[in-house]
């Protein structure tokens, strides 16, 4: 177990820079999720941490040790791949013990460790098989077992669940969480799945185009996204964005939208600090912070476009100020497309963004 | 052997068509007839000669289109065997005299006795010219296109410098070779053909030492004489070192290059290389020609003939025109001028362009005493797959002359048994 | 939709038309188990005509007298006479030994060089595309061309290789590689290996492309060095392809005489005489197709035994 520190890590392929000055710190026993769309550089960053690819600049520290020039095998890490990367010609047992075998660990000790890991992951009945004879979930367990056997300082997971079907993915997610709680090893986990990020991570780094957009605990990322990209990437359905202007009106400050024809009164605490009145902003509100009702002072008015019942909730898309806004409403609401609707806004959970930079205000 | 159309059918249809053509107006025959011609010409000068003959033929016979196809010598027997067995025979093929017996035995050739007998130029040729293409029952299968006259090329400049004259016996030749050999300068007295094609000289030397492989119809070898011959010939390399060490793998190209580039002082070949060598060395100054030296028992220089013969009678009339055209003196001289191949026709050989050139005198002399190749079914195979490897084994020290000759005697028995 | 998974049922014929209706008859036939054999029949006939018949024809030839230049001997059956002759034919035994040497060394060199080339090309470094074409070039040359080219390069008088070796001081004077029984076979093997190693490169490269790169990353992390990765990942993953390539190449090497025919014709003496060349010369020089057929049958049997044993030993069919 160990901490992980990245200082100014850069990576470029020729003229194309895929990682820009990544700084990052992960506490001992932490679970860092690198989250982002494909091509954001998260897998490259993981490869750099693993030592499978050299960085173009910056330092990687595992514990106190700078490992820039240390071979992967000497970094004391273990990695689980999306493809599992089990050696197809070896049995499960040899696969799991391979890292120890290469390090010259005596057979008896190796067998003991492999058996322990196999028990932990409930694959001891598969030890004599070849990977080709296993199901996807079993391969995933073996791949994790192979990582565990080594008892590394750092676990690296590269989209480990994306080859599994939906049901198995949820199961294995829980399994990984349980494993982490139990072993307490520091983990870096790459995924493009926000649910995995939210459920597993103690820290989440949302990345885009080689830059970490926000590095925080999952709840902060969800509640107070650092910019519109993070806000839009996390949460399903995505956060609603409405363009408008902040104005100080007769009845207190308000968010005025749809070319000034509609206004949303805001209580003082909901106002972003240090923002001048009269400036254009983008208001962000999550679907669950909208409710049906005309009672509240903070209301958005519009027309119903689509009604999507999902079972526990009903998603209602309304056109407000010419922009679609989704609300997560209780089931069985009696709404029809084309009807006018009033949505009350929970003003304690509003986000404001700069329309130019997309940064949070 | 599946041949959907057998000879009989071809003949039937061919005969029918011929009959039909007699009834048709001549106009219908205005188109060209194409015939295929297989030959083993390879060098540039040979091709030039072939083209000259073809050009003359084309203007004499515009209605016949000759499609020439070069079949490299080592592949020739395999190709023609395949064509005979599997179909696809050429209309006309070149036949070297030593191959005649095998080709006739496998039915590769068409009997031309009647056509030749009534040929207007038959009188230009001595009867002996046809000996190697006549079967034991008297049927004649081809017309001699040109002669291969074995002789010797030697470095006149080196010989003059050393005060030597052209050797007339094998003993003199050895002395000359020893005198002119200087491995430090990369210079050897004689270019031995110990690789592909070298078997002929082994057979010739055995005969020169008194062991002809075929005499008075009897096939066999005189063991002691043959051993003596092999010992003398192989000794040029193993004992005297007067031939390049590469001799066991040297074929035609190698011995010619060695001579042309000044690495050997003497080389045996036929008149057909005259033009090629003249391209590198000046005739009469740097190199000259001489008859093959005499052995203890006989002076053996071969007179071989390349014949043109018919293999398929599908276009027999056109094919015959092409075959006999090579007997025209103009065609023969054109070939000689391009290549050095001697005319087989006596009329052509008396042409001023030939009799007036002293460098051709040894060839004319050889025509007087030269002998035809032995010819019997199995001879070519035996000499190539038994005589040559056995002789090579002596060259490389893998066998004694005695062992090699025993191998040849056993192989000969198996080949004709 | 309810019936789509069941074959259309054909009840008992009810009318005369039912009995003779060809569509119905074919339909009924297609329901029987004979149908699949009927469907296989055309290709079975084709294989018989193209493969089986010539093979059997060649085999029966080996039990006959068949000397094209000796029609007087006829073409009667001679039983095992050709095979008996083989036992006491020293050329056969020399050829057999030479074939073993020729095939073994050629295969080993071609495989090793081919593997190294494939590994190098698989690295996707800049320039590998051009390099790949260059490396594969020899294989595109016909055997005949390659043979003549090397015969010239190794020529004792004009050969560029002799020139190079003398210049760098490895050789004192020009060497006649094919005239010396001590080097003829080795030189021929070098030419053969040069000509055919791209065959292995090509197949192995295709195999290498199929190995997931994650495996090497995993192995890097597990601490397996390059050699261990080659031994434990690459070679086992290529096992099937290697087996197929080796068998194909052995067949090619045993059966084709062309390169040796050009380089040495089996000489000097019989030091490079191999079975295929011997069979070729027996057929097309001596016109003894019966004995040549027997030699071919022996080669055929050797190849069958080799392929069978090789597959057994490498266990390549168990997976």
JSON list of C-alpha atoms in Angstrom, two decimals, chain C residues 25-209:
[
{"chain": "C", "resi": 25, "resn": "UNK", "atom": "CA", "xyz": [-39.54, -35.74, -55.01]},
{"chain": "C", "resi": 26, "resn": "UNK", "atom": "CA", "xyz": [-36.51, -33.49, -54.48]},
{"chain": "C", "resi": 27, "resn": "UNK", "atom": "CA", "xyz": [-38.22, -32.01, -51.48]},
{"chain": "C", "resi": 28, "resn": "UNK", "atom": "CA", "xyz": [-38.76, -35.43, -50.02]},
{"chain": "C", "resi": 29, "resn": "UNK", "atom": "CA", "xyz": [-35.20, -36.45, -50.77]},
{"chain": "C", "resi": 30, "resn": "UNK", "atom": "CA", "xyz": [-33.92, -33.32, -49.05]},
{"chain": "C", "resi": 31, "resn": "UNK", "atom": "CA", "xyz": [-35.57, -34.51, -45.86]},
{"chain": "C", "resi": 32, "resn": "UNK", "atom": "CA", "xyz": [-33.63, -37.77, -45.80]},
{"chain": "C", "resi": 33, "resn": "UNK", "atom": "CA", "xyz": [-30.16, -38.30, -44.42]},
{"chain": "C", "resi": 34, "resn": "UNK", "atom": "CA", "xyz": [-28.89, -39.11, -47.91]},
{"chain": "C", "resi": 35, "resn": "UNK", "atom": "CA", "xyz": [-29.33, -35.50, -48.92]},
{"chain": "C", "resi": 36, "resn": "UNK", "atom": "CA", "xyz": [-26.08, -34.35, -47.41]},
{"chain": "C", "resi": 37, "resn": "UNK", "atom": "CA", "xyz": [-24.13, -37.01, -49.29]},
{"chain": "C", "resi": 38, "resn": "UNK", "atom": "CA", "xyz": [-25.81, -35.93, -52.47]},
{"chain": "C", "resi": 39, "resn": "UNK", "atom": "CA", "xyz": [-24.79, -32.36, -51.81]},
{"chain": "C", "resi": 40, "resn": "UNK", "atom": "CA", "xyz": [-21.21, -33.49, -51.21]},
{"chain": "C", "resi": 41, "resn": "UNK", "atom": "CA", "xyz": [-21.13, -35.57, -54.38]},
{"chain": "C", "resi": 42, "resn": "UNK", "atom": "CA", "xyz": [-20.04, -32.88, -56.87]},
{"chain": "C", "resi": 43, "resn": "UNK", "atom": "CA", "xyz": [-17.06, -31.80, -54.80]},
{"chain": "C", "resi": 44, "resn": "UNK", "atom": "CA", "xyz": [-16.20, -35.42, -54.04]},
{"chain": "C", "resi": 45, "resn": "UNK", "atom": "CA", "xyz": [-16.15, -36.15, -57.75]},
{"chain": "C", "resi": 46, "resn": "UNK", "atom": "CA", "xyz": [-14.00, -33.10, -58.38]},
{"chain": "C", "resi": 47, "resn": "UNK", "atom": "CA", "xyz": [-11.51, -34.10, -55.72]},
{"chain": "C", "resi": 48, "resn": "UNK", "atom": "CA", "xyz": [-11.40, -37.61, -57.10]},
{"chain": "C", "resi": 49, "resn": "UNK", "atom": "CA", "xyz": [-10.70, -36.33, -60.58]},
{"chain": "C", "resi": 50, "resn": "UNK", "atom": "CA", "xyz": [-8.15, -33.72, -59.61]},
{"chain": "C", "resi": 51, "resn": "UNK", "atom": "CA", "xyz": [-6.40, -35.19, -56.60]},
{"chain": "C", "resi": 52, "resn": "UNK", "atom": "CA", "xyz": [-7.15, -38.83, -56.07]},
{"chain": "C", "resi": 53, "resn": "UNK", "atom": "CA", "xyz": [-6.88, -40.11, -59.61]},
{"chain": "C", "resi": 54, "resn": "UNK", "atom": "CA", "xyz": [-3.49, -38.58, -60.42]},
{"chain": "C", "resi": 55, "resn": "UNK", "atom": "CA", "xyz": [-2.13, -39.69, -57.06]},
{"chain": "C", "resi": 56, "resn": "UNK", "atom": "CA", "xyz": [-3.27, -43.25, -57.51]},
{"chain": "C", "resi": 57, "resn": "UNK", "atom": "CA", "xyz": [-2.13, -43.21, -61.10]},
{"chain": "C", "resi": 58, "resn": "UNK", "atom": "CA", "xyz": [1.32, -42.13, -60.01]},
{"chain": "C", "resi": 59, "resn": "UNK", "atom": "CA", "xyz": [1.35, -44.85, -57.39]},
{"chain": "C", "resi": 60, "resn": "UNK", "atom": "CA", "xyz": [0.37, -47.64, -59.72]},
{"chain": "C", "resi": 61, "resn": "UNK", "atom": "CA", "xyz": [3.11, -46.45, -62.07]},
{"chain": "C", "resi": 62, "resn": "UNK", "atom": "CA", "xyz": [5.62, -47.44, -59.41]},
{"chain": "C", "resi": 63, "resn": "UNK", "atom": "CA", "xyz": [4.58, -51.07, -59.77]},
{"chain": "C", "resi": 64, "resn": "UNK", "atom": "CA", "xyz": [5.04, -51.06, -63.52]},
{"chain": "C", "resi": 65, "resn": "UNK", "atom": "CA", "xyz": [7.87, -51.12, -65.97]},
{"chain": "C", "resi": 66, "resn": "UNK", "atom": "CA", "xyz": [7.65, -47.73, -67.62]},
{"chain": "C", "resi": 67, "resn": "UNK", "atom": "CA", "xyz": [10.66, -46.56, -69.56]},
{"chain": "C", "resi": 68, "resn": "UNK", "atom": "CA", "xyz": [9.63, -44.12, -72.20]},
{"chain": "C", "resi": 69, "resn": "UNK", "atom": "CA", "xyz": [12.76, -44.62, -74.26]},
{"chain": "C", "resi": 70, "resn": "UNK", "atom": "CA", "xyz": [12.43, -48.39, -74.13]},
{"chain": "C", "resi": 71, "resn": "UNK", "atom": "CA", "xyz": [9.05, -49.19, -75.64]},
{"chain": "C", "resi": 72, "resn": "UNK", "atom": "CA", "xyz": [10.41, -52.70, -76.28]},
{"chain": "C", "resi": 73, "resn": "UNK", "atom": "CA", "xyz": [10.18, -53.46, -72.56]},
{"chain": "C", "resi": 74, "resn": "UNK", "atom": "CA", "xyz": [6.44, -52.81, -72.47]},
{"chain": "C", "resi": 75, "resn": "UNK", "atom": "CA", "xyz": [4.60, -51.48, -69.45]},
{"chain": "C", "resi": 76, "resn": "UNK", "atom": "CA", "xyz": [3.78, -54.64, -67.54]},
{"chain": "C", "resi": 77, "resn": "UNK", "atom": "CA", "xyz": [3.45, -54.99, -63.79]},
{"chain": "C", "resi": 78, "resn": "UNK", "atom": "CA", "xyz": [6.71, -55.73, -62.05]},
{"chain": "C", "resi": 79, "resn": "UNK", "atom": "CA", "xyz": [5.43, -55.90, -58.49]},
{"chain": "C", "resi": 80, "resn": "UNK", "atom": "CA", "xyz": [7.86, -54.54, -55.94]},
{"chain": "C", "resi": 81, "resn": "UNK", "atom": "CA", "xyz": [10.90, -54.70, -58.19]},
{"chain": "C", "resi": 82, "resn": "UNK", "atom": "CA", "xyz": [11.49, -50.94, -58.15]},
{"chain": "C", "resi": 83, "resn": "UNK", "atom": "CA", "xyz": [11.30, -50.89, -54.38]},
{"chain": "C", "resi": 84, "resn": "UNK", "atom": "CA", "xyz": [13.72, -53.78, -54.09]},
{"chain": "C", "resi": 85, "resn": "UNK", "atom": "CA", "xyz": [16.13, -51.99, -56.38]},
{"chain": "C", "resi": 86, "resn": "UNK", "atom": "CA", "xyz": [15.86, -48.93, -54.17]},
{"chain": "C", "resi": 87, "resn": "UNK", "atom": "CA", "xyz": [17.12, -50.87, -51.16]},
{"chain": "C", "resi": 88, "resn": "UNK", "atom": "CA", "xyz": [20.38, -51.66, -52.91]},
{"chain": "C", "resi": 89, "resn": "UNK", "atom": "CA", "xyz": [20.65, -48.35, -54.78]},
{"chain": "C", "resi": 90, "resn": "UNK", "atom": "CA", "xyz": [23.43, -46.34, -53.16]},
{"chain": "C", "resi": 91, "resn": "UNK", "atom": "CA", "xyz": [22.22, -43.17, -54.85]},
{"chain": "C", "resi": 92, "resn": "UNK", "atom": "CA", "xyz": [18.87, -43.58, -53.12]},
{"chain": "C", "resi": 93, "resn": "UNK", "atom": "CA", "xyz": [20.46, -43.81, -49.70]},
{"chain": "C", "resi": 94, "resn": "UNK", "atom": "CA", "xyz": [22.76, -40.88, -50.32]},
{"chain": "C", "resi": 95, "resn": "UNK", "atom": "CA", "xyz": [19.78, -38.88, -51.56]},
{"chain": "C", "resi": 96, "resn": "UNK", "atom": "CA", "xyz": [17.77, -39.83, -48.51]},
{"chain": "C", "resi": 97, "resn": "UNK", "atom": "CA", "xyz": [20.50, -38.66, -46.18]},
{"chain": "C", "resi": 98, "resn": "UNK", "atom": "CA", "xyz": [21.02, -35.47, -48.15]},
{"chain": "C", "resi": 99, "resn": "UNK", "atom": "CA", "xyz": [17.28, -34.81, -48.13]},
{"chain": "C", "resi": 100, "resn": "UNK", "atom": "CA", "xyz": [17.25, -35.06, -44.35]},
{"chain": "C", "resi": 101, "resn": "UNK", "atom": "CA", "xyz": [20.16, -32.62, -44.06]},
{"chain": "C", "resi": 102, "resn": "UNK", "atom": "CA", "xyz": [18.72, -30.28, -46.67]},
{"chain": "C", "resi": 103, "resn": "UNK", "atom": "CA", "xyz": [15.27, -30.16, -45.12]},
{"chain": "C", "resi": 104, "resn": "UNK", "atom": "CA", "xyz": [16.35, -30.01, -41.48]},
{"chain": "C", "resi": 105, "resn": "UNK", "atom": "CA", "xyz": [18.88, -27.23, -41.79]},
{"chain": "C", "resi": 106, "resn": "UNK", "atom": "CA", "xyz": [16.80, -25.23, -44.25]},
{"chain": "C", "resi": 107, "resn": "UNK", "atom": "CA", "xyz": [13.76, -25.38, -41.99]},
{"chain": "C", "resi": 108, "resn": "UNK", "atom": "CA", "xyz": [15.66, -24.44, -38.86]},
{"chain": "C", "resi": 109, "resn": "UNK", "atom": "CA", "xyz": [17.38, -21.47, -40.50]},
{"chain": "C", "resi": 110, "resn": "UNK", "atom": "CA", "xyz": [14.26, -20.31, -42.29]},
{"chain": "C", "resi": 111, "resn": "UNK", "atom": "CA", "xyz": [12.22, -20.53, -39.12]},
{"chain": "C", "resi": 112, "resn": "UNK", "atom": "CA", "xyz": [14.71, -18.69, -36.93]},
{"chain": "C", "resi": 113, "resn": "UNK", "atom": "CA", "xyz": [15.42, -15.96, -39.48]},
{"chain": "C", "resi": 114, "resn": "UNK", "atom": "CA", "xyz": [11.74, -15.75, -40.38]},
{"chain": "C", "resi": 115, "resn": "UNK", "atom": "CA", "xyz": [10.78, -15.39, -36.73]},
{"chain": "C", "resi": 116, "resn": "UNK", "atom": "CA", "xyz": [13.36, -12.69, -36.09]},
{"chain": "C", "resi": 117, "resn": "UNK", "atom": "CA", "xyz": [12.20, -10.78, -39.15]},
{"chain": "C", "resi": 118, "resn": "UNK", "atom": "CA", "xyz": [8.55, -11.16, -38.14]},
{"chain": "C", "resi": 119, "resn": "UNK", "atom": "CA", "xyz": [9.27, -9.94, -34.61]},
{"chain": "C", "resi": 120, "resn": "UNK", "atom": "CA", "xyz": [11.14, -6.96, -35.99]},
{"chain": "C", "resi": 121, "resn": "UNK", "atom": "CA", "xyz": [8.40, -6.09, -38.45]},
{"chain": "C", "resi": 122, "resn": "UNK", "atom": "CA", "xyz": [5.75, -6.46, -35.78]},
{"chain": "C", "resi": 123, "resn": "UNK", "atom": "CA", "xyz": [7.17, -3.56, -33.82]},
{"chain": "C", "resi": 124, "resn": "UNK", "atom": "CA", "xyz": [5.53, -0.99, -36.06]},
{"chain": "C", "resi": 125, "resn": "UNK", "atom": "CA", "xyz": [8.48, 1.31, -35.95]},
{"chain": "C", "resi": 126, "resn": "UNK", "atom": "CA", "xyz": [8.77, 3.97, -38.62]},
{"chain": "C", "resi": 127, "resn": "UNK", "atom": "CA", "xyz": [9.94, 2.47, -41.87]},
{"chain": "C", "resi": 128, "resn": "UNK", "atom": "CA", "xyz": [8.76, -1.05, -41.14]},
{"chain": "C", "resi": 129, "resn": "UNK", "atom": "CA", "xyz": [6.34, -0.93, -44.05]},
{"chain": "C", "resi": 130, "resn": "UNK", "atom": "CA", "xyz": [9.14, -0.39, -46.52]},
{"chain": "C", "resi": 131, "resn": "UNK", "atom": "CA", "xyz": [11.28, -2.89, -44.69]},
{"chain": "C", "resi": 132, "resn": "UNK", "atom": "CA", "xyz": [8.48, -5.45, -44.85]},
{"chain": "C", "resi": 133, "resn": "UNK", "atom": "CA", "xyz": [8.35, -5.24, -48.62]},
{"chain": "C", "resi": 134, "resn": "UNK", "atom": "CA", "xyz": [12.14, -5.53, -48.80]},
{"chain": "C", "resi": 135, "resn": "UNK", "atom": "CA", "xyz": [12.19, -8.53, -46.51]},
{"chain": "C", "resi": 136, "resn": "UNK", "atom": "CA", "xyz": [9.43, -10.29, -48.40]},
{"chain": "C", "resi": 137, "resn": "UNK", "atom": "CA", "xyz": [11.05, -9.61, -51.77]},
{"chain": "C", "resi": 138, "resn": "UNK", "atom": "CA", "xyz": [13.06, -12.83, -52.03]},
{"chain": "C", "resi": 139, "resn": "UNK", "atom": "CA", "xyz": [9.93, -14.89, -51.73]},
{"chain": "C", "resi": 140, "resn": "UNK", "atom": "CA", "xyz": [8.39, -13.17, -54.73]},
{"chain": "C", "resi": 141, "resn": "UNK", "atom": "CA", "xyz": [11.26, -14.34, -56.90]},
{"chain": "C", "resi": 142, "resn": "UNK", "atom": "CA", "xyz": [10.68, -17.59, -58.72]},
{"chain": "C", "resi": 143, "resn": "UNK", "atom": "CA", "xyz": [13.01, -20.37, -57.58]},
{"chain": "C", "resi": 144, "resn": "UNK", "atom": "CA", "xyz": [14.63, -20.40, -60.98]},
{"chain": "C", "resi": 145, "resn": "UNK", "atom": "CA", "xyz": [15.45, -16.71, -60.87]},
{"chain": "C", "resi": 146, "resn": "UNK", "atom": "CA", "xyz": [16.70, -16.89, -57.29]},
{"chain": "C", "resi": 147, "resn": "UNK", "atom": "CA", "xyz": [18.83, -19.88, -58.21]},
{"chain": "C", "resi": 148, "resn": "UNK", "atom": "CA", "xyz": [20.51, -18.22, -61.16]},
{"chain": "C", "resi": 149, "resn": "UNK", "atom": "CA", "xyz": [20.98, -15.01, -59.22]},
{"chain": "C", "resi": 150, "resn": "UNK", "atom": "CA", "xyz": [22.79, -16.76, -56.42]},
{"chain": "C", "resi": 151, "resn": "UNK", "atom": "CA", "xyz": [24.74, -18.95, -58.78]},
{"chain": "C", "resi": 152, "resn": "UNK", "atom": "CA", "xyz": [26.13, -15.68, -60.14]},
{"chain": "C", "resi": 153, "resn": "UNK", "atom": "CA", "xyz": [26.67, -14.09, -56.75]},
{"chain": "C", "resi": 154, "resn": "UNK", "atom": "CA", "xyz": [28.55, -17.15, -55.51]},
{"chain": "C", "resi": 155, "resn": "UNK", "atom": "CA", "xyz": [30.38, -17.58, -58.78]},
{"chain": "C", "resi": 156, "resn": "UNK", "atom": "CA", "xyz": [34.05, -18.43, -58.24]},
{"chain": "C", "resi": 157, "resn": "UNK", "atom": "CA", "xyz": [35.15, -15.85, -60.80]},
{"chain": "C", "resi": 158, "resn": "UNK", "atom": "CA", "xyz": [32.58, -13.08, -60.92]},
{"chain": "C", "resi": 159, "resn": "UNK", "atom": "CA", "xyz": [30.80, -13.63, -57.62]},
{"chain": "C", "resi": 160, "resn": "UNK", "atom": "CA", "xyz": [30.23, -10.52, -55.54]},
{"chain": "C", "resi": 161, "resn": "UNK", "atom": "CA", "xyz": [30.13, -12.61, -52.37]},
{"chain": "C", "resi": 162, "resn": "UNK", "atom": "CA", "xyz": [33.60, -13.97, -52.94]},
{"chain": "C", "resi": 163, "resn": "UNK", "atom": "CA", "xyz": [34.75, -10.44, -53.62]},
{"chain": "C", "resi": 164, "resn": "UNK", "atom": "CA", "xyz": [33.23, -9.18, -50.38]},
{"chain": "C", "resi": 165, "resn": "UNK", "atom": "CA", "xyz": [34.60, -12.02, -48.28]},
{"chain": "C", "resi": 166, "resn": "UNK", "atom": "CA", "xyz": [38.07, -11.50, -49.68]},
{"chain": "C", "resi": 167, "resn": "UNK", "atom": "CA", "xyz": [37.88, -7.75, -49.10]},
{"chain": "C", "resi": 168, "resn": "UNK", "atom": "CA", "xyz": [36.90, -8.10, -45.47]},
{"chain": "C", "resi": 169, "resn": "UNK", "atom": "CA", "xyz": [39.54, -10.73, -45.05]},
{"chain": "C", "resi": 170, "resn": "UNK", "atom": "CA", "xyz": [37.38, -13.74, -44.25]},
{"chain": "C", "resi": 171, "resn": "UNK", "atom": "CA", "xyz": [38.60, -15.53, -47.33]},
{"chain": "C", "resi": 172, "resn": "UNK", "atom": "CA", "xyz": [42.08, -15.68, -48.81]},
{"chain": "C", "resi": 173, "resn": "UNK", "atom": "CA", "xyz": [41.02, -16.26, -52.39]},
{"chain": "C", "resi": 174, "resn": "UNK", "atom": "CA", "xyz": [37.86, -16.80, -54.37]},
{"chain": "C", "resi": 175, "resn": "UNK", "atom": "CA", "xyz": [36.09, -19.96, -53.43]},
{"chain": "C", "resi": 176, "resn": "UNK", "atom": "CA", "xyz": [34.11, -22.24, -55.73]},
{"chain": "C", "resi": 177, "resn": "UNK", "atom": "CA", "xyz": [31.33, -22.89, -53.24]},
{"chain": "C", "resi": 178, "resn": "UNK", "atom": "CA", "xyz": [29.42, -25.35, -55.36]},
{"chain": "C", "resi": 179, "resn": "UNK", "atom": "CA", "xyz": [32.48, -27.24, -56.54]},
{"chain": "C", "resi": 180, "resn": "UNK", "atom": "CA", "xyz": [33.57, -28.28, -53.06]},
{"chain": "C", "resi": 181, "resn": "UNK", "atom": "CA", "xyz": [31.54, -31.08, -51.49]},
{"chain": "C", "resi": 182, "resn": "UNK", "atom": "CA", "xyz": [32.27, -29.57, -48.10]},
{"chain": "C", "resi": 183, "resn": "UNK", "atom": "CA", "xyz": [30.49, -26.32, -48.89]},
{"chain": "C", "resi": 184, "resn": "UNK", "atom": "CA", "xyz": [28.10, -27.15, -51.74]},
{"chain": "C", "resi": 185, "resn": "UNK", "atom": "CA", "xyz": [25.26, -28.30, -49.52]},
{"chain": "C", "resi": 186, "resn": "UNK", "atom": "CA", "xyz": [25.79, -25.51, -47.00]},
{"chain": "C", "resi": 187, "resn": "UNK", "atom": "CA", "xyz": [25.82, -22.88, -49.75]},
{"chain": "C", "resi": 188, "resn": "UNK", "atom": "CA", "xyz": [22.68, -24.34, -51.28]},
{"chain": "C", "resi": 189, "resn": "UNK", "atom": "CA", "xyz": [20.98, -24.28, -47.88]},
{"chain": "C", "resi": 190, "resn": "UNK", "atom": "CA", "xyz": [21.91, -20.63, -47.44]},
{"chain": "C", "resi": 191, "resn": "UNK", "atom": "CA", "xyz": [20.36, -19.82, -50.82]},
{"chain": "C", "resi": 192, "resn": "UNK", "atom": "CA", "xyz": [17.26, -21.82, -49.98]},
{"chain": "C", "resi": 193, "resn": "UNK", "atom": "CA", "xyz": [16.94, -20.17, -46.58]},
{"chain": "C", "resi": 194, "resn": "UNK", "atom": "CA", "xyz": [17.40, -16.75, -48.12]},
{"chain": "C", "resi": 195, "resn": "UNK", "atom": "CA", "xyz": [14.73, -17.49, -50.65]},
{"chain": "C", "resi": 196, "resn": "UNK", "atom": "CA", "xyz": [12.11, -18.98, -48.36]},
{"chain": "C", "resi": 197, "resn": "UNK", "atom": "CA", "xyz": [12.49, -17.42, -44.94]},
{"chain": "C", "resi": 198, "resn": "UNK", "atom": "CA", "xyz": [9.93, -14.75, -45.90]},
{"chain": "C", "resi": 199, "resn": "UNK", "atom": "CA", "xyz": [7.38, -17.54, -46.07]},
{"chain": "C", "resi": 200, "resn": "UNK", "atom": "CA", "xyz": [7.81, -17.95, -42.34]},
{"chain": "C", "resi": 201, "resn": "UNK", "atom": "CA", "xyz": [7.97, -14.19, -41.83]},
{"chain": "C", "resi": 202, "resn": "UNK", "atom": "CA", "xyz": [4.68, -13.75, -43.62]},
{"chain": "C", "resi": 203, "resn": "UNK", "atom": "CA", "xyz": [2.82, -16.43, -41.71]},
{"chain": "C", "resi": 204, "resn": "UNK", "atom": "CA", "xyz": [4.38, -15.64, -38.35]},
{"chain": "C", "resi": 205, "resn": "UNK", "atom": "CA", "xyz": [3.72, -11.94, -38.80]},
{"chain": "C", "resi": 206, "resn": "UNK", "atom": "CA", "xyz": [0.07, -12.68, -39.44]},
{"chain": "C", "resi": 207, "resn": "UNK", "atom": "CA", "xyz": [0.10, -14.77, -36.27]},
{"chain": "C", "resi": 208, "resn": "UNK", "atom": "CA", "xyz": [1.85, -12.07, -34.27]},
{"chain": "C", "resi": 209, "resn": "UNK", "atom": "CA", "xyz": [-0.73, -9.51, -35.32]}
]
